[in-house]
Coordinates of C-alpha atoms and ligand atoms in Angstrom, one line a residue:
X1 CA 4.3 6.0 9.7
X2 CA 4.0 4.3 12.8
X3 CA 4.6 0.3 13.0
X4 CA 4.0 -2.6 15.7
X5 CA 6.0 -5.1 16.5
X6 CA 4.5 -8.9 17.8
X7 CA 6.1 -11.7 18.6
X8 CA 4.6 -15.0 16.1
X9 CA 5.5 -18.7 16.3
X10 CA 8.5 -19.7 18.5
X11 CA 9.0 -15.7 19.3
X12 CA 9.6 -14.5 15.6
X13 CA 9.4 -10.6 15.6
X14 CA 6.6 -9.2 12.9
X15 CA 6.3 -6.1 12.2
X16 CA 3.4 -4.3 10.4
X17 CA 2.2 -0.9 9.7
X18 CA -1.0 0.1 11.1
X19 CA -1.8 3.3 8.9
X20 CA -4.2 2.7 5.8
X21 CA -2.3 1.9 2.8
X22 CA -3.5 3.6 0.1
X23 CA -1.2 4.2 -3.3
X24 CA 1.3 2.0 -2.1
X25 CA 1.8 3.8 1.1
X26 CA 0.7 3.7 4.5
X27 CA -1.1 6.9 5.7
X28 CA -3.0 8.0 8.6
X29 CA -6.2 8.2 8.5
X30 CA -7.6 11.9 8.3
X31 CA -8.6 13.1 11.7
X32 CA -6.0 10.4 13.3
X33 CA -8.8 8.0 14.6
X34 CA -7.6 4.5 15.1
X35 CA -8.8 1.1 16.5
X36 CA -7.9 -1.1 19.0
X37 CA -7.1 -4.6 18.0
X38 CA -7.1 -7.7 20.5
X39 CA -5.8 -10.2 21.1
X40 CA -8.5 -12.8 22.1
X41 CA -6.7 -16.0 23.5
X42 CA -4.8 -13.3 26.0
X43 CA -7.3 -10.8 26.4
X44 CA -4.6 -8.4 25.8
X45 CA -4.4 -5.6 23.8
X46 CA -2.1 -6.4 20.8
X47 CA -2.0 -3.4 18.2
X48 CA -3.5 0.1 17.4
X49 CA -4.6 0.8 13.3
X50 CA -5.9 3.9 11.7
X51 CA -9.5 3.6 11.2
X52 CA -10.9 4.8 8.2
X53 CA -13.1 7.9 8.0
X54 CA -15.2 9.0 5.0
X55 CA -13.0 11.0 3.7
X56 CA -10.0 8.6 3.6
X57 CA -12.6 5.7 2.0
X58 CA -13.0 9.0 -0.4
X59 CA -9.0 8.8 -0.8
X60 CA -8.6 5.2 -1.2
X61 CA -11.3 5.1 -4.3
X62 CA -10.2 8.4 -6.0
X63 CA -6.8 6.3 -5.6
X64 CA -7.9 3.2 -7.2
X65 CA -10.1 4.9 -10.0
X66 CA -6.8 6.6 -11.1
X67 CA -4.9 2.9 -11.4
X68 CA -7.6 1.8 -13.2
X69 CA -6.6 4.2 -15.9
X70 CA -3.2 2.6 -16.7
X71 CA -4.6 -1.0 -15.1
X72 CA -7.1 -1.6 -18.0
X73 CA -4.3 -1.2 -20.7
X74 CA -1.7 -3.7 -18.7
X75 CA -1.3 -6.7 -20.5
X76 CA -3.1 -10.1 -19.3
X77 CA 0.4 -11.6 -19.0
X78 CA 1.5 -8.4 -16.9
X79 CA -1.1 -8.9 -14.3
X80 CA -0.7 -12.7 -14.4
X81 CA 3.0 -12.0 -13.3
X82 CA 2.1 -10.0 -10.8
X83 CA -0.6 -12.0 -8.9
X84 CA 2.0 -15.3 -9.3
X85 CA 4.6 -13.0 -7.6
X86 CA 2.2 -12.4 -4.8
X87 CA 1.3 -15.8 -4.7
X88 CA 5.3 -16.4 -4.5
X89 CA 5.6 -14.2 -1.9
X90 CA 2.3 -14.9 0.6
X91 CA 3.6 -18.6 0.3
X92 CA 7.1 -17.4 1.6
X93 CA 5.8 -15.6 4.3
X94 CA 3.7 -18.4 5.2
X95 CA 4.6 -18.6 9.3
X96 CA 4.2 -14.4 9.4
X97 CA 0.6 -14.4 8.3
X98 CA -0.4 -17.4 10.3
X99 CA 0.9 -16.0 13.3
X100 CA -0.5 -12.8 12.6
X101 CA -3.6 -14.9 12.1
X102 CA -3.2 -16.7 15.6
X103 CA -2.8 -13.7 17.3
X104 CA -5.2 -11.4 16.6
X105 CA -8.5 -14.0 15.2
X106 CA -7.3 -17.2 17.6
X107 CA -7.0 -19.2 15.0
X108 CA -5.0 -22.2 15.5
X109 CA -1.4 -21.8 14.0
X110 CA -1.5 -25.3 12.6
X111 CA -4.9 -24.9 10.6
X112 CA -3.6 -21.4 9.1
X113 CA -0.1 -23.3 8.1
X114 CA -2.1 -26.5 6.6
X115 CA -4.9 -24.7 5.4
X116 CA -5.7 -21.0 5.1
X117 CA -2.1 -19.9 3.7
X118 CA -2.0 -22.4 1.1
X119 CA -5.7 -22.3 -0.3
X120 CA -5.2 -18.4 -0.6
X121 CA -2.0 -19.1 -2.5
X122 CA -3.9 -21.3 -4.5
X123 CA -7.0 -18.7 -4.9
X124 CA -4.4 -16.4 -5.9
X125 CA -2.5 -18.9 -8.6
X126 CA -5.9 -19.8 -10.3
X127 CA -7.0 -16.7 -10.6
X128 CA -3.5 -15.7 -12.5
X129 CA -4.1 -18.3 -15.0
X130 CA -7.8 -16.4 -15.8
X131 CA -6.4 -13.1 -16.8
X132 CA -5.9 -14.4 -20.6
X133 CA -9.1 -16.2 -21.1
X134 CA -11.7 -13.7 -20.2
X135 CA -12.5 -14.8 -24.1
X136 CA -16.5 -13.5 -25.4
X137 CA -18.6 -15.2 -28.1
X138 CA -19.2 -14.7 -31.5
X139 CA -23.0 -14.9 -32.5
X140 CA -24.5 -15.4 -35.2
X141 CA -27.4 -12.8 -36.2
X142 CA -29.5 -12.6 -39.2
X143 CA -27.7 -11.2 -42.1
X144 CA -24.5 -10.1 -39.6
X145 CA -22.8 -11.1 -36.8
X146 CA -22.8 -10.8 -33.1
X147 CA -19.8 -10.9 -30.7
X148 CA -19.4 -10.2 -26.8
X149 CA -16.3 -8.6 -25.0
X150 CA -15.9 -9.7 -20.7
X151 CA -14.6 -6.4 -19.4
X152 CA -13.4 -5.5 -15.6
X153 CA -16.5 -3.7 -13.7
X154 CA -13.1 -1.0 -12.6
X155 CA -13.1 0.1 -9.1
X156 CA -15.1 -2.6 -7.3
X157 CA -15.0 -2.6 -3.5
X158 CA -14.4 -5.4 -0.8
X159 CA -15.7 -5.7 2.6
X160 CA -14.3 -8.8 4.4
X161 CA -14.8 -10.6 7.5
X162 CA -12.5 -11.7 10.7
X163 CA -13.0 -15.3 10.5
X164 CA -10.5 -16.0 8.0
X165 CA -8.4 -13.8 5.6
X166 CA -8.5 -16.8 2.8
X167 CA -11.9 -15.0 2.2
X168 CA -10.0 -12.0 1.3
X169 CA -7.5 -13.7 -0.7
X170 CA -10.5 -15.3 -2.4
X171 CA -11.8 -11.8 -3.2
X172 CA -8.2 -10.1 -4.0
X173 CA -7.1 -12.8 -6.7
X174 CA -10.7 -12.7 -8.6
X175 CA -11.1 -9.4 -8.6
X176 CA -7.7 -8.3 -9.8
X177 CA -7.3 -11.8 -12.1
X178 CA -10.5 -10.4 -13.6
X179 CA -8.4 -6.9 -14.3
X180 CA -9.6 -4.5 -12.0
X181 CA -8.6 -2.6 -9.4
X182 CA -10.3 -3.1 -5.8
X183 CA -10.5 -0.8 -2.4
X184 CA -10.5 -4.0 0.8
X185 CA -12.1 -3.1 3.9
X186 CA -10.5 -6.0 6.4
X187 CA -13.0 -6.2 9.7
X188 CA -12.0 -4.6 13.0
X189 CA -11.0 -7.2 15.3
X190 CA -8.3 -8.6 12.7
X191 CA -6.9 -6.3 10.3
X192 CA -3.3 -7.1 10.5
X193 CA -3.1 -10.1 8.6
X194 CA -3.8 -7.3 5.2
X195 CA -1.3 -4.7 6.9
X196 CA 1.7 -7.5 6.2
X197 CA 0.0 -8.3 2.5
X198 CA 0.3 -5.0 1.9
X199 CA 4.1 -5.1 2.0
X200 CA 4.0 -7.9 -0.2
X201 CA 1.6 -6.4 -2.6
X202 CA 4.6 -3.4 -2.6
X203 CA 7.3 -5.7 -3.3
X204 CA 5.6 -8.0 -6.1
X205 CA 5.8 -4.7 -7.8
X206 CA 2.1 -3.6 -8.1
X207 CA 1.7 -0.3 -9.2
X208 CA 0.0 1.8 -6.3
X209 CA -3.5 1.9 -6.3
X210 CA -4.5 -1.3 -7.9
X211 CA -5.3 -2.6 -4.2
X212 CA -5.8 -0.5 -1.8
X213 CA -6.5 -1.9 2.0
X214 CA -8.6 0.6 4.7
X215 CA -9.5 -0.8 7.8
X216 CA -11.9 1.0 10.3
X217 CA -15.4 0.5 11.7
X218 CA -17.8 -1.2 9.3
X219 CA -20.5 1.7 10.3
X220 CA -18.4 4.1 9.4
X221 CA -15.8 2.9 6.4
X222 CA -17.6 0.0 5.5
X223 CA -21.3 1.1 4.9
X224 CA -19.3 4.6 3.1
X225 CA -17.8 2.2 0.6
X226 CA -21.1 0.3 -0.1
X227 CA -22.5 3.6 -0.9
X228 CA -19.7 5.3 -2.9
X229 CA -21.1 6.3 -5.8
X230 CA -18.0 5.3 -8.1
X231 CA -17.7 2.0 -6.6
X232 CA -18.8 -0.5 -9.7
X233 CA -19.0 -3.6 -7.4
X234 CA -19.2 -4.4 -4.0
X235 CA -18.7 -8.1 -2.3
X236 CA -19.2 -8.8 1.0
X237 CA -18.9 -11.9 3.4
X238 CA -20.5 -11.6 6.5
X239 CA -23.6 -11.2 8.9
X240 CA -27.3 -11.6 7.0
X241 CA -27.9 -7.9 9.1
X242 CA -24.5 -6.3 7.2
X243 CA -25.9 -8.1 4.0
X244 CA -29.1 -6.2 3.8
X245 CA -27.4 -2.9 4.6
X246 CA -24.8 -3.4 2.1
X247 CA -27.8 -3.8 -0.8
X248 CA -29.8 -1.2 0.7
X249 CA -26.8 1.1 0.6
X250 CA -26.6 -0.2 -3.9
X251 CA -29.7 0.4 -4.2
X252 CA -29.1 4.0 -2.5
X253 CA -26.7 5.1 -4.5
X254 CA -25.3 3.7 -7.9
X255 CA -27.4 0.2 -8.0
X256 CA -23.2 -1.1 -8.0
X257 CA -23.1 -5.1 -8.4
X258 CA -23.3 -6.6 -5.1
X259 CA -22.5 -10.4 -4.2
X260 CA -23.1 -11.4 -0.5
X261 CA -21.9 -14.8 1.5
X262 CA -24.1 -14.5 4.4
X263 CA -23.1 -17.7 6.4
X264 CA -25.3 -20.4 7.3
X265 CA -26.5 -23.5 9.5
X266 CA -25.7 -25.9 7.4
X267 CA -26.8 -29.6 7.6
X268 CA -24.7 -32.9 8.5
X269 CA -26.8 -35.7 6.9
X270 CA -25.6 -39.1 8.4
X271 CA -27.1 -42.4 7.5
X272 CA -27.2 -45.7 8.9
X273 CA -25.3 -47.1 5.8
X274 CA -22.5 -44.6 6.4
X275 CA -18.8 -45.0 7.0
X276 CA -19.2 -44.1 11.0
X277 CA -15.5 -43.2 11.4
X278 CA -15.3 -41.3 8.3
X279 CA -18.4 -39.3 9.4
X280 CA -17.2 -39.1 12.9
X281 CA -14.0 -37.3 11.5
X282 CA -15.6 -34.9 9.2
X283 CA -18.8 -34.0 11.1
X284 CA -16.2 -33.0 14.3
X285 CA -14.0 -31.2 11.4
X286 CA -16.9 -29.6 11.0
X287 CA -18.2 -27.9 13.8
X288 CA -14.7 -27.3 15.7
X289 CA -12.5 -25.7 12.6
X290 CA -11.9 -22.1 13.7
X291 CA -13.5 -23.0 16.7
X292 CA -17.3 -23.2 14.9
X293 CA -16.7 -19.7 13.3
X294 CA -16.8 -20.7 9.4
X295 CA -19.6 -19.6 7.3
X296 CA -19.4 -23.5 6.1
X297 CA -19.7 -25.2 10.0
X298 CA -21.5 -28.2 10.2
X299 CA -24.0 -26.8 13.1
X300 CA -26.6 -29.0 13.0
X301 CA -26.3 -32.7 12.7
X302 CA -29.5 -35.6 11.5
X303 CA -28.3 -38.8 12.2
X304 CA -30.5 -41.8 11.1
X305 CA -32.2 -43.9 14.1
X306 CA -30.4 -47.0 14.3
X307 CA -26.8 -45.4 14.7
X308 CA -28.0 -42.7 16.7
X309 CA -26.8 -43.4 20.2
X310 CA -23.9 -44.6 18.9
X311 CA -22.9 -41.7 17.0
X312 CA -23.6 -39.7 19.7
X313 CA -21.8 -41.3 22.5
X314 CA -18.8 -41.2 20.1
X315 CA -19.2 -37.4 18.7
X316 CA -18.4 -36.4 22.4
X317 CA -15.7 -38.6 22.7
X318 CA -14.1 -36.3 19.9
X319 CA -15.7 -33.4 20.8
X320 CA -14.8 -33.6 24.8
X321 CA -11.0 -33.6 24.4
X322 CA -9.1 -30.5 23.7
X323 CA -6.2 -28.5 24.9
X324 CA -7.1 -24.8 24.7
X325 CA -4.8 -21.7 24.8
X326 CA -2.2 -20.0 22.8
X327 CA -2.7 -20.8 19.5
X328 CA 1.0 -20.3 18.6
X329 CA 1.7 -23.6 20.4
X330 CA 2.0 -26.8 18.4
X331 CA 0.1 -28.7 21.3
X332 CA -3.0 -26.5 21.3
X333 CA -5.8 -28.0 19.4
X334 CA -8.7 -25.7 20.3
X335 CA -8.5 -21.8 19.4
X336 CA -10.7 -18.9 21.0
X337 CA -13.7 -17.1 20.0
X338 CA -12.2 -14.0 18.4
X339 CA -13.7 -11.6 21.1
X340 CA -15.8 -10.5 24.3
X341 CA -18.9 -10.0 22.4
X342 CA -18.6 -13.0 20.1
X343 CA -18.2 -15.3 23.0
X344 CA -21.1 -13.9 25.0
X345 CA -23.2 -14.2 21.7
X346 CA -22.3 -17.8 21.6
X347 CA -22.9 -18.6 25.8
X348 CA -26.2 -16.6 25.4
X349 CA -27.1 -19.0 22.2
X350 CA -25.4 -22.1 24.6
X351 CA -28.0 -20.7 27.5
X352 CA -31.4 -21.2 24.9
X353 CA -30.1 -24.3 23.9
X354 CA -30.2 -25.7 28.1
X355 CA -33.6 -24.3 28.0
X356 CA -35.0 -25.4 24.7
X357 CA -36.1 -29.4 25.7
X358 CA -32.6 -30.7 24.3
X359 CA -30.3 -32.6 26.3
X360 CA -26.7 -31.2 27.3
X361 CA -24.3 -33.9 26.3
X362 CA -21.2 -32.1 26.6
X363 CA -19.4 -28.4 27.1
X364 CA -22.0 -25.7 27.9
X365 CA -19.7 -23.6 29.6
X366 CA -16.6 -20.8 29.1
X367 CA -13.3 -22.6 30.3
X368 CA -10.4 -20.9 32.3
X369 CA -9.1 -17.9 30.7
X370 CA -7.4 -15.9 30.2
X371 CA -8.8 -15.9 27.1
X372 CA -12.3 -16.0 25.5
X373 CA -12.3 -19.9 25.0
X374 CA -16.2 -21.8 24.8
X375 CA -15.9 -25.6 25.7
X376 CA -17.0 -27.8 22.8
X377 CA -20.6 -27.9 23.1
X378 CA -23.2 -30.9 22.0
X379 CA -26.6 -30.6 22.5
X380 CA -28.9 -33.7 21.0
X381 CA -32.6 -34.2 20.3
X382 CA -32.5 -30.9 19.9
X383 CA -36.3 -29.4 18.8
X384 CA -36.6 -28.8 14.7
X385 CA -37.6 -25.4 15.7
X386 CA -35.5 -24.6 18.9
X387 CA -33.3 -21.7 18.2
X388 CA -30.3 -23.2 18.1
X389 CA -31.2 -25.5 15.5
X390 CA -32.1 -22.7 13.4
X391 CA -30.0 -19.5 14.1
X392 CA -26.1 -19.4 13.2
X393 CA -24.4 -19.3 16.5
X394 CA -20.6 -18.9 15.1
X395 CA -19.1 -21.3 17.7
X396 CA -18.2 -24.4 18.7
X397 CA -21.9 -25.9 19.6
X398 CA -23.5 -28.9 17.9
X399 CA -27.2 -29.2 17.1
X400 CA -27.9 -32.8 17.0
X401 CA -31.5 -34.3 16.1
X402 CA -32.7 -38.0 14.9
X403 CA -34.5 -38.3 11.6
X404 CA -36.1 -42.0 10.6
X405 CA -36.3 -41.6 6.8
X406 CA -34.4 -40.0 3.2
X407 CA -37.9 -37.5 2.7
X408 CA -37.9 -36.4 6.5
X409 CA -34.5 -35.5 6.8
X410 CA -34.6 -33.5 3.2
X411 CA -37.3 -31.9 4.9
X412 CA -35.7 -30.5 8.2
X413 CA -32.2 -29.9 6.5
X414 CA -34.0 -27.8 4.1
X415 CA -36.2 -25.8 7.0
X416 CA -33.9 -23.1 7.6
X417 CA -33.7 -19.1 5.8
X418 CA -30.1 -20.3 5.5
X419 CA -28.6 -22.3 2.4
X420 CA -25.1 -22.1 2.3
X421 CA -23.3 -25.5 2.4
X422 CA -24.5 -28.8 3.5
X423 CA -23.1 -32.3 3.5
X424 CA -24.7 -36.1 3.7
X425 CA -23.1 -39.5 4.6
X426 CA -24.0 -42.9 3.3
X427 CA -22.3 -45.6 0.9
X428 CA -25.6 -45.7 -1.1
X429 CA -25.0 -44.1 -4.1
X430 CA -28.9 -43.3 -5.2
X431 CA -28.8 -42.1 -1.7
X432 CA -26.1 -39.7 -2.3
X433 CA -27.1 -38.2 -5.2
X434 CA -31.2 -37.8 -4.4
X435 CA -30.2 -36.3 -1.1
X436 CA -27.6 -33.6 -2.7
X437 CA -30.0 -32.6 -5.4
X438 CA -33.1 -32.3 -2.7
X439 CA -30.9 -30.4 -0.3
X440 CA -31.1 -26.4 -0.8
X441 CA -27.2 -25.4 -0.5
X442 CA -25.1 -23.8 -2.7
X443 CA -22.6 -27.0 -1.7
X444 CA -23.1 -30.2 -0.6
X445 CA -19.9 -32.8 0.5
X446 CA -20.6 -36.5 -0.3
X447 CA -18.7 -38.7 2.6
X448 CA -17.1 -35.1 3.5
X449 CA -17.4 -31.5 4.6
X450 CA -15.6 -28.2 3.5
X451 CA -14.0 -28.9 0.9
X452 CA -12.7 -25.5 -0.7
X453 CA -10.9 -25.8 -3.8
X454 CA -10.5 -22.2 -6.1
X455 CA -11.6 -24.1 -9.3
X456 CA -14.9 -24.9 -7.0
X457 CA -17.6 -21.9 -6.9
X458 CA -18.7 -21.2 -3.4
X459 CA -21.5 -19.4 -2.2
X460 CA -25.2 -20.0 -0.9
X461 CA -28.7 -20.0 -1.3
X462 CA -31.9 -18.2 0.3
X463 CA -30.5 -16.1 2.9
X464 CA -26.8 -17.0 2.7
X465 CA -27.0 -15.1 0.1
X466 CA -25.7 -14.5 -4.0
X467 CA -23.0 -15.1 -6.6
X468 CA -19.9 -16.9 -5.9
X469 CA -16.2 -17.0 -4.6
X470 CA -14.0 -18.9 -6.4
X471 CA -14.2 -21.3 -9.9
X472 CA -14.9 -19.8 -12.8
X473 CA -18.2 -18.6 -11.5
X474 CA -16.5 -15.7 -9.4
X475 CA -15.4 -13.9 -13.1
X476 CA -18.9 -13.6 -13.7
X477 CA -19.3 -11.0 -10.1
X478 CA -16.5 -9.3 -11.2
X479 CA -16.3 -8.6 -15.2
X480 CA -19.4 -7.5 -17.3
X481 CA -20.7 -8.8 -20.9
X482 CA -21.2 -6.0 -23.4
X483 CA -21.6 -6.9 -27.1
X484 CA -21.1 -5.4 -30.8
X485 CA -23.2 -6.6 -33.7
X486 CA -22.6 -5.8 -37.5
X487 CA -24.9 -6.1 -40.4
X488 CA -23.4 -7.2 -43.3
X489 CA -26.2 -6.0 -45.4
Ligands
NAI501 P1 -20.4 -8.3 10.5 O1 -21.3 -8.7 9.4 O2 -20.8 -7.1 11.3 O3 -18.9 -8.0 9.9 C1 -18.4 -8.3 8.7 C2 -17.7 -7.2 8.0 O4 -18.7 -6.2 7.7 C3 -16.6 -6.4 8.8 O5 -15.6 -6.0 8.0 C4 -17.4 -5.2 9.3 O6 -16.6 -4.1 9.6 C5 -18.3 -4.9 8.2 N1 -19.5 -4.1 8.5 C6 -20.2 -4.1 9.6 N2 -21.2 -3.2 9.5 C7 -21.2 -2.7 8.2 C8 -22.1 -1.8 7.5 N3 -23.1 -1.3 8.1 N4 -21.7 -1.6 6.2 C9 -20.7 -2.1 5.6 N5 -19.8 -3.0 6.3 C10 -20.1 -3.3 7.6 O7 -20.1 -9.6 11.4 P2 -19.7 -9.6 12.9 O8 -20.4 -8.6 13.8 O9 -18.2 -9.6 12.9 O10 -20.2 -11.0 13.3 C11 -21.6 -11.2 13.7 C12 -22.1 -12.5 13.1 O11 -22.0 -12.5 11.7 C13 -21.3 -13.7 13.5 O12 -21.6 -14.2 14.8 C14 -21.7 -14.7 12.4 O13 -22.9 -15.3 12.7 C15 -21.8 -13.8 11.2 N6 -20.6 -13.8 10.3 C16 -20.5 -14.6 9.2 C17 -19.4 -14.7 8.5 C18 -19.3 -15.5 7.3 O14 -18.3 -16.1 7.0 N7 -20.4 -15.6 6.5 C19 -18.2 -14.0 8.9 C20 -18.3 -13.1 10.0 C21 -19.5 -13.1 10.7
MG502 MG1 -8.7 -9.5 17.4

C-alpha cells in the first residue's frame, strides 16, 4: 500500500500510509479516489490519501460491527491495557504527530509539543481508568428490586475536525474506554496526523476493527456515516451547517445518538478590578492559539470603562508582534490558517469588520507568503450587532467592545446563538461567581481561558451544540442505561 514520506522537526523523516485503515490494514479506497492534502504555511502540496466512498464507509462499519462481537466480551482490564499502551505509545511519538500536525494544519510545533500531544495522552489515560467503573444502580421498587446495567451503544461513529487532533483523541479514548468499537472520519485538509495513530493503534495490539480511521470528503464519507443505518452513535465537532446535517441525516435513518460541538464566539469578560497582566496574557492566549481556529477562542472581548484604553493600547502591543512561517521552527510564534478558503473566509470577515463603524487597531491584512498567514487583527468599539461580533470567524481577529456595568455586560456576552465557552476577569469574588452563573456557556474560566482538562466535561449551549467531551459526562454519549427489576412477591 502506498506510503509518503515528510520531513518533521529538525528534518526527521515520517512516514505514513495514506490508504484507509480498516481491520488493522491499510486499503485503498474502492474506486481508487484520493485527496490532496496541503500543506498551508508552504502552499505546497504535501501528501495524497484514499478518500472514502460509500462503499468503503460500508467496509469500515461491517468491519467494526464484527469487533464488536469479540469487543463486548474483553475484559475491562484488557481494554484498559490497551488504551494505556496507546497512551504509552502516542506520548513516545510525541515530535512525529506534532510535526505531522505542523505540517499539514499550521499549527505551531511548540503548542502541539506543550499542549495537544500531552492532553490527548491524558484524554486517553483517563478514559483507561473508566473501563471498570461503568458501575449501574440498584433501586429499590415496591415489593422487589430495581437495578441498571451502563452498556456500550457498539459501533458508534466519529466525525472530527482539522483544527486539532486532541478532539479526536478526546473522542477515541471515551468511546473505546466506554467499550465500544468506533469508525473516525478525520477532515480533509489534515488526515495524517490519524494515518501515523493508526500504526500505533497496530502495535498497542488492538485487535482489528475496534478503530477503524477513513478519511475522504465530508459530503461524501462523512454525511454516509451519519446516515448508516448500523451506526449506534455519531459525534461530531465542527461547523453549526455540518451539525444540522449530521441530525437531519439521525433523524433519516436510525434516530442514532448524536452529540455535536459546534464552536462558538465566546466572551472575554474583563473588569476594572481585574489582574490587567493576567488578563492581558490569557485574553491574547485566547484569540491567537491555533492562530484563532479553536472552537474555545476568546473572539470577542467587554472590557469595563475605566481600563478600557488601557487594555486596548496594551492588547496590540501583544497582539502586533509575531514572527510568522514554518511552524517547525522553534522561533516561529504565529502559525497559518490551514487553507485558501479558510483564509479568504477570515479576510472577507476582516473586510465587514473595516466597514462595520469599528475602528482598526491593528492587522487587517494577509502578510507575505508563501503561506496562508492573516496578521493579528484587533478591531475595538466594535457594534453589539456588527457581524463580527456575532459570527465565528475561525481566525486570528479580536472583537473588542466597552460595557459600563455587571447586568449590561451579562447581557451582550449572552446575545449571541452561540454558547460554547466563555471566561470573566475580576478579583471580586461575588463578581466572579454572579457573572459565571449569568453567562450562557457550557464553560466559563475565572482569571483564565481554555483550560481543558479530561476529568472536565466540555461542550456548549444553544447553537454550539449538545453532550460533552471529556469528564465523566462523555460516558453518558457513549454507553446506554438499561434496567432489570424483580418482584419478590
Ligand atoms: P466542517 O464542519 O465542514 O468540517 C468538519 C468535519 O465535518 C470534517 O471532517 C468534514 O469532512 C466533515 N463534514 C463536512 N460536511 C459533512 C457532511 N455533510 N456530513 C458529515 N460530515 C461532514 O468545517 P470546515 O468547513 O472545515 O470549517 C468551516 C467552519 O466551521 C470554520 O470556519 C469554523 O467556523 C467551524 N469549525 C468549527 C470547529 C470546532 O472546533 N467547533 C472545527 C472546524 C470548523
Ligand atoms: Mg492541510
Amino acid at each position: 500500500m502506498a506510503s509518503v514520506t515528510i520531513a518533521g522537526y529538525r528534518g526527521r523523516q515520517i512516514t505514513v500510509q495514506t490508504g484507509l485503515f480498516i481491520d488493522n490494514q491499510f486499503v485503498p479506497s474502492i474506486d481508487g479516489k484520493t485527496l490532496d492534502v496541503e500543506n498551508p504555511s508552504a502552499g505546497k502540496l504535501l501528501a495524497t490519501v484514499s478518500a472514502a466512498q460509500k462503499e468503503d464507509i460500508d467496509r469500515a462499519v461491517s468491519s467494526s460491527k464484527k469487533a464488536y462481537e469479540s469487543w463486548k466480551t474483553t475484559s475491562p482490564s484488557a481494554r484498559s491495557q490497551l488504551i494505556l499502551k496507546l497512551a504509552d505509545l502516542v506520548e513516545q511519538h510525541t515530535e512525529d504527530l506534532a510535526s505531522i500536525q505542523a505540517l499539514e494544519a499550521g499549527t505551531l510545533y511548540t503548542e502541539s509539543v506543550d499542549f495537544h500531544v500531552p492532553s490527548s495522552v491524558k484524554a486517553l489515560r483517563y478514559f483507561a481508568g473508566w473501563t471498570d467503573k461503568l458501575d449501574g444502580l440498584s433501586l429499590n421498587i415496591p415489593q422487589g428490586l430495581s437495578y441498571t446495567v451502563r452498556l456500550p451503544v457498539g459501533v458508534c461513529g466519529a466525525i472530527i475536525p482539522w483544527n486539532t487532533f486532541l478532539i479526536g483523541f478526546w473522542k477515541i479514548a471515551a468511546a473505546i474506554g466506554a467499550g465500544n468499537v468506533v469508525v473516525i472520519k478525520t477532515a480533509e485538509v489534515a488526515p495524517l496526523w490519524a494515518q501515523k495513530l493508526a500504526e500505533l493503534i497496530v502495535e498497542a495490539g488492538f485487535p482489528p476493527g475496534v478503530i477503524n480511521i477513513t478519511t475522504g470528503l465530508g459530503t461524501v464519507a462523512g454525511q454516509y456515516l451519519a446516515e448508516h443505518h448500523d451506526v449506534r452513535k455519531i459525534a461530531f465537532t465542527g461547523s453549526v451547517r455540518v451539525g444540522r446535517e449530521i441530525l437531519a441525516a439521525s433523524s433519516k435513518s436510525n434516530l442514532k445518538k448524536v452529540s455535536l460541538e459546534l464552536g462558538g464566539k465566546s466572551p472575554t469578560i474583563i473588569f476594572a478590578d481585574a489582574d490587567l497582566n493576567n488578563a492581558l496574557y490569557w485574553a491574547s492566549l485566547g484569540i491567537t492559539m491555533g492562530s484563532g481556529q479553536i472552537c474555545a477562542s476568546g473572539s470577542r472581548i467587554y472590557v469595563q470603562d475605566s481600563i478600557y484604553d488601557k487594555f486596548v493600547e496594551e492588547f496590540a502591543a501583544r497582539l502586533r508582534d509575531g514572527i510568522h512561517g514554518d511552524p517547525l521552527l522553534p522561533e516561529t510564534t504565529k502559525g497559518a490558517a490551514v487553507s485558501q478558503s479558510q483564509a479568504d473566509k477570515v479576510m472577507n470577515y476582516i473586510k465587514q469588520g473595516k466597514e462595520s463603524g469599528a475602528k482598526l487597531v491593528c492587522g487587517g491584512e494577509m502578510l507575505p507568503g508563501p503561506g496562508y498567514f492573516i496578521a493579528n487583527t484587533i478591531f475595538s468599539d466594535v457594534p453589539q450587532q456588527a457581524t463580527i461580533m456575532q459570527e465565528e470567524i475561525f481566525g486570528p481577529v479580536a472583537s473588542i467592545a466597552r460595557f459600563h456595568t455587571e447586568e449590561e455586560v451579562i447581557a451582550k456576552a449572552n446575545d449571541s446563538p452561540y454558547g460554547l465557552s466563555s471566561a470573566v476577569f475580576t478579583t471580586n469574588i461575588n463578581t466572579a461567581l454572579r457573572v459565571s452563573q449569568g453567562i450562557e456557556a457550557g464553560t466559563v474560566g475565572v482569571n483564565a481561558w481554555g483550560l481543558a482538562n479530561p476529568n472536565v466535561p466540555f461542550g456548549g449551549v444553544k447553537q454550539s451544540g449538545f453532550g460533552r467531551d471529556c469528564g465523566q459526562a462523555a460516558l453518558e454519549e457513549w454507553t446506554k442505561i438499561v434496567y432489570s427489576s424483580a418482584k419478590n412477591r
